[in-house]
């Protein structure tokens, strides 16, 4: 086979015109002349071929032996994916909010260090600029691809085509590969297409399996991320097709895994965790005619005391991406502590009030830069200069603040004199009253002499017309026109305007004054020309219009000069805006900490969560009206699995009487049991939210807290079902847990609430034990120590503990939520889950209670104690929530009989009295027959004895 350069050139020219589905055979096709060859390869290495086209660079598709990153940014959100060929893994960056400075994009580029970046043509222009600038500095390649390659539906289809998802079972996969390997090498196009169409598995079943499996690899509600993955796979497929004639598209790509990218500086928390922990909560507008939403009862809503638009946006970014840097966290905590000092509280309140006067200055600045500024934008800049000067004066008066980074940055970086100079220049240039009355930006007097002269002439024309009207009035009888006026109309000149008389409306011709000529009339006025008006037309003419145009051009020129002068301060303005936004967030944290009585956490290097008297976070108002709010402790130490180096661990680590916790007896897994509705879920959430709050820079709702850095948070708290998903509720739960198991590190936090409840109890309990066993046996990346993350678990699988399904030697902490049990008379029966004797007493009372001797009532204490609770008290919870007493009594009877393996009594309940008597007679016959010895009896004796037996009936 020889080269065909003509065909190669035609394919290269058609490359940009084909759709995404037709790009599998892109590039140069050549083959070596070898009868033994199995594949067609290039005869030369492929190198990036650059060609200048206008201002953009277009590159040929290079060999995918380097890191390629696909990213898109639209509507203030960023989604990305990149491929690491060293480990054949695709890393996902789920949709996240991007800042106006594209800090997250820069952080992503710096960590991944891509050799090539591809982005859609319709992405944000500033994002494309950031990508282009970074790749020029790093010497990489940047490509702008057509927007049609970045479509979420196409990206999802390409992901479903990966062999990572399409393989249903190992047996099927092996049989498929063996058949394909034994098939002859395709010698022509017919054999090639026949081999591609050889399928063993039903395509519909394969696609369904792929959809289910893909749900455990990321958030399906990230369209930008999915579209970026689709473009990345399309690029890898094209690159592979260049060197491999047998390449079969996306399905043949060697992708071994898909993982969520973890950035070094921010916490990884996906949309499921954000929703489960109620970080954000969007509520629809009360009006059905509005599509707007507001923040509901959420952590963001609780902490949001910000006064500026920039501050609110920055606080949302902090909640989406908590910091992993102890220095950054400590700096924010120092600022909040400074603002909470007694001598600084009034000053902090003053600063917060002054920040309220700041508008969206970057937006106003962009409008000024575009030359479209109105009075509103200029006023925003003046107010910014005024309020920032007051804020800086208050900042300088703060005490014990010289070691606070944000204060030092404000004092050293913000040049108040420049901002005051800018505000003064604007205020001295613009006439605010005239601008408001004329609804346009007007320049003050004494700014430009020529402009003042033009204004003097312009406004003097009104006096000239008034004098002309008085002169004409002298020659007009009052009976003919009681009043008149002289007006100027462009193109028509000067006209006399008199009120329209009633008789003039009935006649087409009427008497006019000598020398006057009728021009036209309106509904209530008539217009005439006279000799005086002709003189004004000749000597004054269109002076009014000329002056107005000249006046407007002069003001535009002055405002343009003002615009250039203001833009010189743009770097200082933007820096001050960023610092004020951060200051607004920190002041908001200080306000929330003061209102809700939060304390400063101690951030340590140790991988620990040590909380003393932690309280609920999402519902701080509960503390205001509740008669009694019960705080609880928690202690978890990451990396304390089976392979941990420390010895002597105990399962009882929560001691409410000890003032502090030690690492002796620590564990990474904490299992909380207890009755239904006793507060287990709230306990799990508050222990996950307290580290989250600490790492965004806020104080926490606890008496004290010693916290290590948490790099990732995974949750299985709620199931987000939808008719658009093919997964069942249990499969969605499995996807969430699968994501956690694949991506967890020793510093991660996993929260599991009732995992396994969506299926058969035995299967659910087995999965529950399997997950805990897997996590406890994880090893660190070095392989020398335990890699167990911090795990918070709540469950009702009591058979796991009663049947010994979890080895007692496993390093697990067992706690339960206390509940007090009493009878109907109010006599205390004991505490749930304390002693074996109490369990026996409760069982006896329960069995008697079914006959009405005494029913047990439950009282929740919401207090954490050591040990297990092996009764969920579901029937008592049902009674509290309005289930009829008859149903509850029946449920308790059935539960008791099942526990004592006496199911026959349930069958006896449905028999009538006659049926019961017949059953007793039949039982007597059976007993007599069984007692009969047939060994030595003759046939006649057998008949006699059988007759006697049957006569019992």
XYZ file of N, CA and C in Angstrom, residues 9-23 26 58 145-146 148-149 238:
66
model
N -5.053 15.196 1.880
C -5.358 16.636 1.862
C -6.862 16.880 1.878
N -7.603 16.051 1.129
C -9.054 16.245 1.110
C -9.651 15.998 2.493
N -9.143 14.980 3.181
C -9.671 14.707 4.526
C -9.316 15.813 5.488
N -8.114 16.356 5.326
C -7.725 17.455 6.215
C -8.591 18.681 5.987
N -8.955 18.960 4.752
C -9.781 20.126 4.463
C -11.204 19.949 4.966
N -11.684 18.695 4.933
C -13.063 18.451 5.369
C -13.181 18.291 6.880
N -12.061 18.346 7.601
C -12.065 18.020 9.023
C -12.965 18.938 9.818
N -12.971 20.251 9.534
C -13.757 21.196 10.303
C -15.219 21.210 9.886
N -15.559 20.622 8.730
C -16.931 20.684 8.248
C -17.764 19.491 8.711
N -17.123 18.453 9.175
C -17.871 17.276 9.606
C -18.378 17.444 11.012
N -19.454 16.748 11.330
C -20.032 16.800 12.673
C -19.215 15.946 13.607
N -19.586 16.035 14.882
C -18.844 15.333 15.920
C -18.909 13.821 15.730
N -20.004 13.320 15.192
C -20.149 11.877 15.027
C -19.322 11.330 13.882
N -18.822 12.220 12.983
C -18.084 11.759 11.808
C -16.596 12.036 11.897
N -16.085 12.236 13.099
C -14.683 12.634 13.246
C -13.784 11.494 13.694
N -10.340 11.095 11.547
C -9.639 12.345 11.309
C -8.151 12.074 11.152
N -4.713 27.704 15.306
C -5.354 26.418 15.092
C -4.270 25.361 15.034
N -12.595 25.000 20.404
C -13.327 24.029 19.618
C -14.751 24.522 19.354
N -15.406 23.961 18.338
C -16.801 24.363 18.071
C -17.708 24.049 19.250
N -20.600 22.878 19.261
C -21.393 21.649 19.126
C -20.712 20.453 19.772
N -19.401 20.536 20.004
C -18.709 19.447 20.685
C -18.954 19.471 22.192
N -10.398 11.119 18.338
C -9.788 11.590 17.091
C -8.288 11.343 17.088
